[in-house]
Short mmCIF file of C-alpha atoms in Angstrom, two decimals:
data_model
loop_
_atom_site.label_atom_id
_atom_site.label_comp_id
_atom_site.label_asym_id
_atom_site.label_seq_id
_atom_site.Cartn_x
_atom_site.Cartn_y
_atom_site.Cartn_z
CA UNK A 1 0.44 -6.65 -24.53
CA UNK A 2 -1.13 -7.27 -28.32
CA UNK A 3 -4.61 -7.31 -29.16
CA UNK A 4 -3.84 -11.24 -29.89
CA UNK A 5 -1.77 -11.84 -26.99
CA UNK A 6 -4.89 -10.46 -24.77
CA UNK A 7 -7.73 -12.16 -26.53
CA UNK A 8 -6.03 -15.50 -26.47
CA UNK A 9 -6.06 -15.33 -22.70
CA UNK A 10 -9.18 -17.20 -21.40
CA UNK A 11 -10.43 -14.77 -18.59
CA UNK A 12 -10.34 -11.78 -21.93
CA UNK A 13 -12.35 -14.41 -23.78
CA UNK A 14 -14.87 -15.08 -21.50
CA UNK A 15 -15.69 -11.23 -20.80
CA UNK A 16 -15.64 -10.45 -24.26
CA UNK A 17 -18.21 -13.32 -25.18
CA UNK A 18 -20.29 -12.04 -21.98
CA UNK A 19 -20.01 -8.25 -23.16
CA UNK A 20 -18.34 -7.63 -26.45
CA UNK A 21 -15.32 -5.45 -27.55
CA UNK A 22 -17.55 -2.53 -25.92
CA UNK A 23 -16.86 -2.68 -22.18
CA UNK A 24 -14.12 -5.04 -22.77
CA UNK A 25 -11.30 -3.08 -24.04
CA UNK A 26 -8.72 -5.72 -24.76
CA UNK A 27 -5.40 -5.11 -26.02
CA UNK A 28 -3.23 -2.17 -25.72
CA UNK A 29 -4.27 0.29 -23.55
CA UNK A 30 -5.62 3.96 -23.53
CA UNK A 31 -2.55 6.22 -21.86
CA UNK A 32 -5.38 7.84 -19.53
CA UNK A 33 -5.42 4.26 -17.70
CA UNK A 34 -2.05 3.85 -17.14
CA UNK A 35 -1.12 6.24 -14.69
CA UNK A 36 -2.60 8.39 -12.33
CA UNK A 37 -1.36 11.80 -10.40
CA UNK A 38 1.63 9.96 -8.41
CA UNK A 39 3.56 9.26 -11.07
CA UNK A 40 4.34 5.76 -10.15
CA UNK A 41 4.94 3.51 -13.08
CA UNK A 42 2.85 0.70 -13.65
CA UNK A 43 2.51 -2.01 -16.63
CA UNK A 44 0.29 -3.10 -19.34
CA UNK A 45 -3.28 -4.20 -18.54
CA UNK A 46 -4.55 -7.11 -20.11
CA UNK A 47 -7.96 -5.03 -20.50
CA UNK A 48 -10.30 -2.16 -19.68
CA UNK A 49 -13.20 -3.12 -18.53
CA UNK A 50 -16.12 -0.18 -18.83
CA UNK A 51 -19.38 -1.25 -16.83
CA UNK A 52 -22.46 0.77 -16.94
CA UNK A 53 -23.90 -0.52 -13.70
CA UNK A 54 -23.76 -2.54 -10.97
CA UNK A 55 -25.16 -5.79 -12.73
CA UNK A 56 -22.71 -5.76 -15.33
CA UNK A 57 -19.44 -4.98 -12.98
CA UNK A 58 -20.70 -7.69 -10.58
CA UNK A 59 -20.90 -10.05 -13.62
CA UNK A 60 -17.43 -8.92 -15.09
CA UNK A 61 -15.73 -9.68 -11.45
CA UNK A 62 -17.40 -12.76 -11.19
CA UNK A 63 -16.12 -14.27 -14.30
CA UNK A 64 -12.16 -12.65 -12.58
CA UNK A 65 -13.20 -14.60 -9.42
CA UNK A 66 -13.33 -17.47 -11.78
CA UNK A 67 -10.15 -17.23 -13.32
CA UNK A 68 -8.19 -16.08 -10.15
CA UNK A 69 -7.65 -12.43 -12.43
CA UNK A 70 -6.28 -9.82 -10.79
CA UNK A 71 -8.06 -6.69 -10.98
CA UNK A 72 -7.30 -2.70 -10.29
CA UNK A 73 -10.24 -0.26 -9.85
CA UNK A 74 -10.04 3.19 -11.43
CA UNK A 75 -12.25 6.48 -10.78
CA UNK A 76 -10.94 9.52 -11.51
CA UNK A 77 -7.10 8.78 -11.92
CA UNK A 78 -6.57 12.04 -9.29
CA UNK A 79 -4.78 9.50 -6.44
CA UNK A 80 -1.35 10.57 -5.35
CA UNK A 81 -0.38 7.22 -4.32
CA UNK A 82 -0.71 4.94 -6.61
CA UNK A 83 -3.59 2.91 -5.91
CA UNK A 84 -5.34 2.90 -9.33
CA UNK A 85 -1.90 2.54 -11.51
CA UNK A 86 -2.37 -0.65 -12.86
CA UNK A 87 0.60 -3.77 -12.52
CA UNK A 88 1.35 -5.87 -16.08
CA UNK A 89 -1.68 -8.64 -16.22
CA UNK A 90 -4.23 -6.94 -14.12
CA UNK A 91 -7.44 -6.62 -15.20
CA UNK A 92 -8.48 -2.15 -15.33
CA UNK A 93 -12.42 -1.96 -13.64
CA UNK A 94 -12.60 1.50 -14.76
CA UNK A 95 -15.89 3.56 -13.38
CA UNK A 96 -16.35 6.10 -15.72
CA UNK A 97 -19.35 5.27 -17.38
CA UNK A 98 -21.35 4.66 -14.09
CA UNK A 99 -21.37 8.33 -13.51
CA UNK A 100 -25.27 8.52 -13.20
CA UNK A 101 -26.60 11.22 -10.59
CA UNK A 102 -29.74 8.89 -9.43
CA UNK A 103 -31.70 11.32 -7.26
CA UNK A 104 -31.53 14.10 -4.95
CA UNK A 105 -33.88 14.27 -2.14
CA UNK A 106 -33.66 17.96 -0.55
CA UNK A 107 -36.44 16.88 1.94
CA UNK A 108 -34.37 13.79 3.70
CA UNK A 109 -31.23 15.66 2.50
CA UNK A 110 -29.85 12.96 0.27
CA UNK A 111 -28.16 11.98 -2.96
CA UNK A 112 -27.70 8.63 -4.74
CA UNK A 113 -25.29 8.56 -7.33
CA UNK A 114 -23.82 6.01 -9.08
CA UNK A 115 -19.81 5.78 -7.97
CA UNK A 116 -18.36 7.39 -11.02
CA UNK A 117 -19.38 10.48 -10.69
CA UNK A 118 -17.69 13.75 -10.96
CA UNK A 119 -17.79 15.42 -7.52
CA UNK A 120 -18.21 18.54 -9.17
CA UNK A 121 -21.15 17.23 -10.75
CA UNK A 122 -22.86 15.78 -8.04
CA UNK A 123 -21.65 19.59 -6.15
CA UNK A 124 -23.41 21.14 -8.85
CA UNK A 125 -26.89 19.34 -9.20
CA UNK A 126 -26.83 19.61 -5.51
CA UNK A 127 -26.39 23.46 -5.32
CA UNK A 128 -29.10 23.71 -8.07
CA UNK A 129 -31.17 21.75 -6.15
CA UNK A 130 -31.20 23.89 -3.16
CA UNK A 131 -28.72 21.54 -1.24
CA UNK A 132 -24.91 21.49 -0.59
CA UNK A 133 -22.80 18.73 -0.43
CA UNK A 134 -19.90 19.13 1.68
CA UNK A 135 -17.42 17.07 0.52
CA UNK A 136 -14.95 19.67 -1.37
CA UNK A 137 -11.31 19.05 -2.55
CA UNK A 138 -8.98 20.29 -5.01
CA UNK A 139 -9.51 17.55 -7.50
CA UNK A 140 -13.32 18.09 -8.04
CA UNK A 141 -13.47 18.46 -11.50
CA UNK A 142 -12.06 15.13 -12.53
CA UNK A 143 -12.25 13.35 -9.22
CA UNK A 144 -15.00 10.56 -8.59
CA UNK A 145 -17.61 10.23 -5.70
CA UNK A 146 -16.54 6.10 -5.14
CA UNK A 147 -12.85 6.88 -5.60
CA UNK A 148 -13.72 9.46 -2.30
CA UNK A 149 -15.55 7.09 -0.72
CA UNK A 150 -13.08 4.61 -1.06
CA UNK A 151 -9.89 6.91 0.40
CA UNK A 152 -12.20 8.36 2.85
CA UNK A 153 -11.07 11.30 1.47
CA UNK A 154 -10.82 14.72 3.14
CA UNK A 155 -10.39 17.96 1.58
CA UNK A 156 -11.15 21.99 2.40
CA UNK A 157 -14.31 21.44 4.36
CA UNK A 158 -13.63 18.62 7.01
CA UNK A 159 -13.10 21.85 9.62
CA UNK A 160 -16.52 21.94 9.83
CA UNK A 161 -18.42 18.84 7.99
CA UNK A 162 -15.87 15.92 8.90
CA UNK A 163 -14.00 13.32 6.26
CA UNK A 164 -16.39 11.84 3.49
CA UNK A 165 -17.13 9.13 5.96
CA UNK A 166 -19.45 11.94 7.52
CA UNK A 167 -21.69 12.50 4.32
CA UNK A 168 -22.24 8.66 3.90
CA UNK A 169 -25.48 6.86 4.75
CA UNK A 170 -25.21 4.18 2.46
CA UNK A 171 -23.27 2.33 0.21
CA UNK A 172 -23.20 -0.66 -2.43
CA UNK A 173 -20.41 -2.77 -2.89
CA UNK A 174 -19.27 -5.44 -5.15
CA UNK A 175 -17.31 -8.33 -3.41
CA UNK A 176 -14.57 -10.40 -4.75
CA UNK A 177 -16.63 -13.30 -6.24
CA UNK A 178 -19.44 -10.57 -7.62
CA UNK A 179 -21.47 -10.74 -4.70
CA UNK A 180 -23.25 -7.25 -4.26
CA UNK A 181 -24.06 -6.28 -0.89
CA UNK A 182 -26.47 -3.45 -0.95
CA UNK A 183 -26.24 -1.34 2.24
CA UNK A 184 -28.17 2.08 0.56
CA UNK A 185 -29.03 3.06 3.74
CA UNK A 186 -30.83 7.00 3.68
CA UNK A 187 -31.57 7.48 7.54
CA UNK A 188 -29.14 9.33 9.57
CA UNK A 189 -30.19 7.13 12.16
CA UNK A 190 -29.86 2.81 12.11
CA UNK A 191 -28.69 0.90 14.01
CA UNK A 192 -30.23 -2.83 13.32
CA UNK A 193 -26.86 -4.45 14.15
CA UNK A 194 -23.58 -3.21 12.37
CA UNK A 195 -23.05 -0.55 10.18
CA UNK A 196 -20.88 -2.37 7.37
CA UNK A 197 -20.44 0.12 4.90
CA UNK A 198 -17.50 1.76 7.44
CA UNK A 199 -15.41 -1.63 6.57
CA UNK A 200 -15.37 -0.29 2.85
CA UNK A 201 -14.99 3.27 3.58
CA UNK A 202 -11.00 4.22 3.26
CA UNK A 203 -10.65 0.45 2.44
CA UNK A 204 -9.10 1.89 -0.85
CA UNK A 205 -11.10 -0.98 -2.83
CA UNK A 206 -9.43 -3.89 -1.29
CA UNK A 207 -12.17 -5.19 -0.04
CA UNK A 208 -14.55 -4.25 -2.29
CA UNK A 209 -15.62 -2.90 -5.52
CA UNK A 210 -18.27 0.98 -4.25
CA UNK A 211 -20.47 1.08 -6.93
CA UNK A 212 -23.73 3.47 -5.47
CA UNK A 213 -23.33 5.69 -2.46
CA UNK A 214 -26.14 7.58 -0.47
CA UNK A 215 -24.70 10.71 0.17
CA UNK A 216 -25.90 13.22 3.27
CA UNK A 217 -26.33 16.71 1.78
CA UNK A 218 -26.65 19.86 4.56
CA UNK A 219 -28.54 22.94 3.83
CA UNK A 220 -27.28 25.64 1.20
CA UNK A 221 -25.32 28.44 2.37
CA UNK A 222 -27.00 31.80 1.44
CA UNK A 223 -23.99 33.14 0.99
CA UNK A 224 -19.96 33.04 2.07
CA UNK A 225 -17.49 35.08 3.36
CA UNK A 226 -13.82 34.79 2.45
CA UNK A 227 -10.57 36.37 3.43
CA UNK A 228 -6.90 35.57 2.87
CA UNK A 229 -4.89 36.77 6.11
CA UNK A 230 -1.20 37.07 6.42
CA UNK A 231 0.96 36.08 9.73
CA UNK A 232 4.18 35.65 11.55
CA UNK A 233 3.99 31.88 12.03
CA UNK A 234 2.10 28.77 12.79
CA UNK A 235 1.78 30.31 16.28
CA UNK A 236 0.42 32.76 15.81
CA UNK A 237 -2.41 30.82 12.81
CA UNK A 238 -3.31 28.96 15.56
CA UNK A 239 -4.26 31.44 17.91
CA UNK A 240 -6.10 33.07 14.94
CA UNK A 241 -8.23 29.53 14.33
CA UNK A 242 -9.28 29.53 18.15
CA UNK A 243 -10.32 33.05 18.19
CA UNK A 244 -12.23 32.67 14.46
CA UNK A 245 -13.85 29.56 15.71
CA UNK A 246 -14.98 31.12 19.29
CA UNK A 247 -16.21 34.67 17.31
CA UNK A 248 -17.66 32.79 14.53
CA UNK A 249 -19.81 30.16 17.03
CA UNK A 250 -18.22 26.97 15.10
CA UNK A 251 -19.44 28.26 11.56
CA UNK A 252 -15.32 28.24 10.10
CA UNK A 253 -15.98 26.52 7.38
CA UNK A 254 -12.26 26.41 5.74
CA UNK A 255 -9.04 26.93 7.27
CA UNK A 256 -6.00 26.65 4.88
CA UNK A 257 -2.37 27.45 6.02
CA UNK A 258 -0.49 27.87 3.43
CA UNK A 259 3.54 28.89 3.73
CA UNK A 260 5.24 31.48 1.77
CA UNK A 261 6.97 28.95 -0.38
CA UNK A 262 4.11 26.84 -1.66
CA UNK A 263 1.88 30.70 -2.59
CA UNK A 264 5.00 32.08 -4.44
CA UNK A 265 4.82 28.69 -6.77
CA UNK A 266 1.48 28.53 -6.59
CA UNK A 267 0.94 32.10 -7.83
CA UNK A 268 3.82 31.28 -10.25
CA UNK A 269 2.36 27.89 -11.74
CA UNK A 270 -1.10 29.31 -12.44
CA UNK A 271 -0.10 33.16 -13.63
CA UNK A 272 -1.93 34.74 -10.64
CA UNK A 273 -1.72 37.86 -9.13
CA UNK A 274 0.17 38.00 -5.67
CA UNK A 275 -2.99 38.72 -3.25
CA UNK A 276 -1.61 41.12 -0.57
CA UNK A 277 0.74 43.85 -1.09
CA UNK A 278 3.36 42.74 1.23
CA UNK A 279 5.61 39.37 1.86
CA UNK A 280 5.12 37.26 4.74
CA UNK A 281 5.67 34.45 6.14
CA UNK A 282 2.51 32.11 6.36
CA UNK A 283 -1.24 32.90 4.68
CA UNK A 284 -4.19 31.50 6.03
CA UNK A 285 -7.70 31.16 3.81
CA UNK A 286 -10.36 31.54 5.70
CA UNK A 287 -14.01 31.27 4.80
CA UNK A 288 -17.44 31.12 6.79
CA UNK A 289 -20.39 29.59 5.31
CA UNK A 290 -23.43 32.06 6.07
CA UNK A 291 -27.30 32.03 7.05
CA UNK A 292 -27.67 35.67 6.72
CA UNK A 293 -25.20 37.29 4.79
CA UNK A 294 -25.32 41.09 5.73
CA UNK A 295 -24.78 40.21 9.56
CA UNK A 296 -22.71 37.14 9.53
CA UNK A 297 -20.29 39.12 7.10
CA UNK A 298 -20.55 42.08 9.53
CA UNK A 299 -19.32 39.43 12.04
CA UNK A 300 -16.98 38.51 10.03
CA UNK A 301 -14.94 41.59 9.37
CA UNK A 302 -15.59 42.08 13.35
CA UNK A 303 -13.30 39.19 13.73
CA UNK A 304 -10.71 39.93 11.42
CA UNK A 305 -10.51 43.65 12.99
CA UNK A 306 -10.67 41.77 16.23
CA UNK A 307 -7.29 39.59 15.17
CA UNK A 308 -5.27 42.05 13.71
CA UNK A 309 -6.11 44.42 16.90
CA UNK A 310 -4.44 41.38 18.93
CA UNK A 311 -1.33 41.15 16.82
CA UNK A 312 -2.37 37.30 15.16
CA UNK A 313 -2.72 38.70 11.65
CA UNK A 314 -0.49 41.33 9.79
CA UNK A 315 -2.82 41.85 6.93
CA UNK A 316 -5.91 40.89 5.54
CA UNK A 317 -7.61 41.02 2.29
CA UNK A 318 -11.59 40.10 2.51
CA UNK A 319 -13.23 39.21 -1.05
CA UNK A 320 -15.52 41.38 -2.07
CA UNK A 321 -16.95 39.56 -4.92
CA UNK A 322 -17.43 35.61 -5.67
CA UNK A 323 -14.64 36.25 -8.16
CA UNK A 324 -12.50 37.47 -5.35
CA UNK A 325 -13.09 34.36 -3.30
CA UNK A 326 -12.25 31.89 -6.52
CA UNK A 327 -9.01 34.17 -7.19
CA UNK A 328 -8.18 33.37 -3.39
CA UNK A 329 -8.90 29.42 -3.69
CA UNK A 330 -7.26 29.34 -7.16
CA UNK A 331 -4.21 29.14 -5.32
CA UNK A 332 -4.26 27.16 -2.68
CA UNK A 333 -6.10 24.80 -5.22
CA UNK A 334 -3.39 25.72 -8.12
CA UNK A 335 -0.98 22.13 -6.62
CA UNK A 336 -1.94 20.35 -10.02
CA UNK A 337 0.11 23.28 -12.17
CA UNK A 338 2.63 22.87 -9.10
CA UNK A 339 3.31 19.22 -10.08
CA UNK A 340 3.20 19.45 -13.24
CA UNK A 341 6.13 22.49 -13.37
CA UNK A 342 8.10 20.90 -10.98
CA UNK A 343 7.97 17.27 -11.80
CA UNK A 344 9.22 15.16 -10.25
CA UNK A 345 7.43 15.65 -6.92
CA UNK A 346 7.20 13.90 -4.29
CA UNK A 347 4.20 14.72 -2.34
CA UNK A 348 3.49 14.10 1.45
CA UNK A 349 0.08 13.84 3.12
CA UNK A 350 0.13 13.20 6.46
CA UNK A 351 -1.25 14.59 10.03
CA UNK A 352 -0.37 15.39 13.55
CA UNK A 353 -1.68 16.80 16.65
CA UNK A 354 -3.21 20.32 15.47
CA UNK A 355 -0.83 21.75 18.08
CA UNK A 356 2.14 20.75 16.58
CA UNK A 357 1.84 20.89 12.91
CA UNK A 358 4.26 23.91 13.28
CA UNK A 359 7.09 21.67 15.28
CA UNK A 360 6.27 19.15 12.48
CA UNK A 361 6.57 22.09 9.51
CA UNK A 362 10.14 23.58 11.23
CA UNK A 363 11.59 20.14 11.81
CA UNK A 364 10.56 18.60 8.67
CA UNK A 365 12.41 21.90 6.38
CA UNK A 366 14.84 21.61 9.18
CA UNK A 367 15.61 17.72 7.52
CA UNK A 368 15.25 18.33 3.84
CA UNK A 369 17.46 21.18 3.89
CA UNK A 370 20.12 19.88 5.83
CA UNK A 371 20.77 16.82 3.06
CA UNK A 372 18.96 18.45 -0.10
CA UNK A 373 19.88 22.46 -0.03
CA UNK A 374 18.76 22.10 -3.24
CA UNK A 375 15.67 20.94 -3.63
CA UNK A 376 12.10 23.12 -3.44
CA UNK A 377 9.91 22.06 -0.63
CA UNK A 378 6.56 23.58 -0.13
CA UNK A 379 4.17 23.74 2.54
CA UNK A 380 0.65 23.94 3.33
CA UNK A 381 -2.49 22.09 4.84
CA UNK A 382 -5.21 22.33 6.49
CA UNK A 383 -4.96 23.55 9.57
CA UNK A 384 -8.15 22.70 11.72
CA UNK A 385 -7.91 18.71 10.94
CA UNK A 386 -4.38 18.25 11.59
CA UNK A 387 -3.29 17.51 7.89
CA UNK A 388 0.09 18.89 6.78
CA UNK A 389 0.89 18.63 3.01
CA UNK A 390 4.70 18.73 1.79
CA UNK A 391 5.43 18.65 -1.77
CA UNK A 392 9.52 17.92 -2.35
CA UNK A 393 10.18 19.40 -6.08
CA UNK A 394 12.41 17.98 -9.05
CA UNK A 395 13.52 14.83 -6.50
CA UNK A 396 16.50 12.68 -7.68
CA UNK A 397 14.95 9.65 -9.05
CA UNK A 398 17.28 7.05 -7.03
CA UNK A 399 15.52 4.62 -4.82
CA UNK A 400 17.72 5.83 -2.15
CA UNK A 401 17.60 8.91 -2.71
CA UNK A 402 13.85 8.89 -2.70
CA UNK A 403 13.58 6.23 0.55
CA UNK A 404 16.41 8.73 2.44
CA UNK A 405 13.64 11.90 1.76
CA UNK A 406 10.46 9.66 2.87
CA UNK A 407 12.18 9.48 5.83
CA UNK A 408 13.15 12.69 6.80
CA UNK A 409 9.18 13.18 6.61
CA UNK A 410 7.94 10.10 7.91
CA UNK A 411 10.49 10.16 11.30
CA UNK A 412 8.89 13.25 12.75
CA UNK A 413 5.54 12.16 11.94
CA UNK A 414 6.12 8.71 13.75
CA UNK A 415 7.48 10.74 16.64
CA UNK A 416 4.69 12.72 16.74
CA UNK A 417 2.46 10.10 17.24
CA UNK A 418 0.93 11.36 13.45
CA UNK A 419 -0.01 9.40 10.20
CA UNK A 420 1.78 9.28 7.21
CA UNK A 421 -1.38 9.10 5.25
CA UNK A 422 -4.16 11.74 6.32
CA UNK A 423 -6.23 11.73 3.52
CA UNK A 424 -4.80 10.40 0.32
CA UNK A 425 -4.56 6.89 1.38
CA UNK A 426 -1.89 4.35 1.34
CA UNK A 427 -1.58 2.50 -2.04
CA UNK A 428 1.46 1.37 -3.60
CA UNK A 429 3.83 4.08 -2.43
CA UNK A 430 2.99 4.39 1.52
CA UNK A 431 2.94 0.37 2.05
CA UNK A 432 6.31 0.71 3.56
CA UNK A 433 5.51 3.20 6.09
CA UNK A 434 2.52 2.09 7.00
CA UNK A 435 3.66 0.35 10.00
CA UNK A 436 4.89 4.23 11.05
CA UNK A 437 1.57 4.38 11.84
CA UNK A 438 -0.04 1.37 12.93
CA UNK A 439 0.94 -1.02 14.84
CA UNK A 440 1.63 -5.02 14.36
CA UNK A 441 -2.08 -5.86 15.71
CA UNK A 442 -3.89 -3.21 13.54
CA UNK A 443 -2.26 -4.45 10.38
CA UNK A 444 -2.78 -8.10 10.95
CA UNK A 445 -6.63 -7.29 11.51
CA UNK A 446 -6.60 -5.72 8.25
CA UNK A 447 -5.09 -8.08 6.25
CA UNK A 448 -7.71 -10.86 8.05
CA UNK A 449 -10.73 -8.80 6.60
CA UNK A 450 -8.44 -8.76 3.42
CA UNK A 451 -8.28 -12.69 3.51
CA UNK A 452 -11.60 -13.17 4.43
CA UNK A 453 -13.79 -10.78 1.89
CA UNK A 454 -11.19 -11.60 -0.70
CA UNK A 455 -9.41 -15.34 0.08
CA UNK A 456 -7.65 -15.56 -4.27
CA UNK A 457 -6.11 -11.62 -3.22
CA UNK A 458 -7.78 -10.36 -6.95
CA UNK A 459 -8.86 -7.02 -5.53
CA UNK A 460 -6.24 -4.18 -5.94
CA UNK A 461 -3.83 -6.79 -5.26
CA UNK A 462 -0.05 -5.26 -3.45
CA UNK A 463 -1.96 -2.06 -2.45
CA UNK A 464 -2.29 -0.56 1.15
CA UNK A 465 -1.81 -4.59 3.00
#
């Protein structure tokens, strides 16, 4: 779309005479908004619009309510499925400049930030504050807190501290017409009739616009232990995760399976070095979040010898160093270098039963490699929440081809009685399947909050509903 084409539309006019060429980028757009992680096309924008706060994106939707614009919210463009990529006419809200860190409260263990902040940012000024902040995922340094908030998202902690739903006591949202509904709740406990800010919470920002969140911080670690453990099989990982979790009183605070196939590209794609001396089948990283360091890492190594006494783990390698334990997560936290070697990916995020993510793992390979013998698939997850990722390498581009490999995924997750989405959300490119995972009734629901907080449809229109 041209600079003229754009300004001669009258929902561009209006925000540009309400907020100049600023925060109203109109015209061509910046590369950065048109696509995010997923790789799914989209089209042109007609503009970017770049609040500062909550007054000013309430004011810019508005004036869309008015016009019946279509609008797509972007954070920090890390989304695997779509949901930010914007469609040709749509309106970009794009958070980036309301990336304030408001306060941090270490004595009600809180922090309100604005919803386009970094999570590593908001980690950060946390951990320097004396106070840690549990939500934790791959895609920290250019992720944002609302985009979380708004895929509920999960990550390397949930184990032990839950989804982000669990580290949100408040939240303020922008509604279709610009209403803003402040819900910045800071108690842990309230419960003067109903707790609103879950409808928004995973809602992937069809229902509304997150624009502050209070966040519930837990007390700083004094220290961590880490290991990286080799084994035979998911069996035998999930005997491991029972005995680590009774040894360790609860305190496993990461538990990430990864297969031999996703550390040998992993290792590859980032230039690491290989972390045990042998080759096996499945790695686990394990870490423990400690009190006392000298006995709970005595504990620790206690376990492991305990494990590989009992035949669970073939090898072990415990860090030694913090630089040890950030070689260990660089690769199971490498998948960005993954997709970007191997593009075109196509990358799975879904969950079943804990006990049969290995079933799900055997029949899933079982599937790809029976059609595609040629294609790359790697695995890993997390094991202790249920979430299994798959990432299918250099996929033919064909819409059959790509439906036919969906489905050799999505089948044994339906039959499993799993979810195609765990914790990356639905968007544009798991619409299709959602239905794999909930039923007629569940949908409808949804798409009757849908009509009702949103009746014109402007909000992220043709995602997740």
């Amino acid at each position: 779309m041209s600079h003229a084409n754009a300004a001669a539309s009258p929902v561009i006019d209006a925000l540009v005479a309400a907020f100049g060429a600023d925060e109203v980028l109109a015209g061509d757009a910046s590369p950065r908004h048109l696509k995010d992680w997923s790789g799914v096309a989209g089209g042109v924008p007609l503009a970017i619009l770049r609040p500062r706060n909550t007054d000013e994106l309430s004011r810019m939707v508005a004036i869309c309510h008015a016009h019946g614009q279509r609008v797509v919210v972007q954070g920090g463009l890390t989304g695997l499925v779509g949901g930010a990529v914007p469609g040709e006419g749509e309106v970009v809200v794009s958070l980036e400049r309301m990336n304030r860190i408001e306060s941090i409260d270490v004595d009600s263990g809180t922090a309100t930030v604005q919803a386009g902040a970094v999570l590593q940012a908001v980690q950060d000024a946390c951990r320097d504050a004396g106070a840690l902040l549990t939500v934790d995922l791959g895609a920290r340094g250019s992720c944002q807190i609302g985009g979380n908030v708004a895929t509920n998202a999960g990550g390397n902690r949930v184990i032990r501290y839950g989804n982000t739903r669990e580290s949100v006591l408040g939240l303020e949202v922008v509604l279709a017409d610009g209403t803003v509904l402040s819900m910045m709740n800071r108690m842990a406990k309230n419960n003067a009739g109903m707790d609103l800010k879950h409808l928004f919470i995973g809602s992937e920002g069809v229902l509304g616009i997150v624009t502050r969140v209070v966040l519930r911080l837990q007390p700083l670690p004094r220290g961590t232990s880490t290991a990286l453990v080799a084994l035979q099989d998911y069996t035998a990982a999930l005997r491991f995760l029972r005995h680590a979790q009774q040894s360790l009183s609860g305190q496993v605070s990461a538990f990430e399976i990864m297969w031999r196939d996703y550390l040998e590209t992993a290792v590859e794609a980032n230039r690491l070095r290989w972390p045990l001396a042998g080759d096996y089948p499945v790695y686990v990283l394990i870490d423990m979040h400690c009190g006392q360091p000298e006995t709970d890492g005595q504990r620790f190594e206690a376990m492991l010898e305990q494990a590989i006494e009992a035949g669970w783990i073939l090898d072990a390698a415990i860090a030694q160093s913090v630089a040890d334990a950030e070689a260990f997560w660089a690769i199971r936290d490498g998948i960005a270098e993954v997709l970007r070697d191997y593009a075109p990916t196509l990358n799975f995020d879904v969950s079943v039963p804990v006990a049969d993510i290995g079933d799900c793992a055997v029949r899933v390979r079982a599937n790809l490699e029976r059609d595609w013998p040629q294609l790359r698939a790697l695995f890993f997850g997390h094991v202790g929440d249920g979430n299994l990722h798959v990432v299918v390498c250099r996929v033919p581009q064909d819409a059959d081809s790509l439906h036919r490999i969906e489905d050799a995924v999505y089948s044994v997750v339906r039959e499993q009685g799993g979810s195609v989405s765990a914790e990356h959300g639905i968007g544009r490119l798991k619409k299709d399947w959602l239905h794999y995972s909930r039923s007629e009734a569940e949908i409808a629901l949804m798409r009757t909050l849908k009509t009702a907080l949103d009746p014109q449809g402007i909000l992220n229109p043709g995602r997740m509903i």
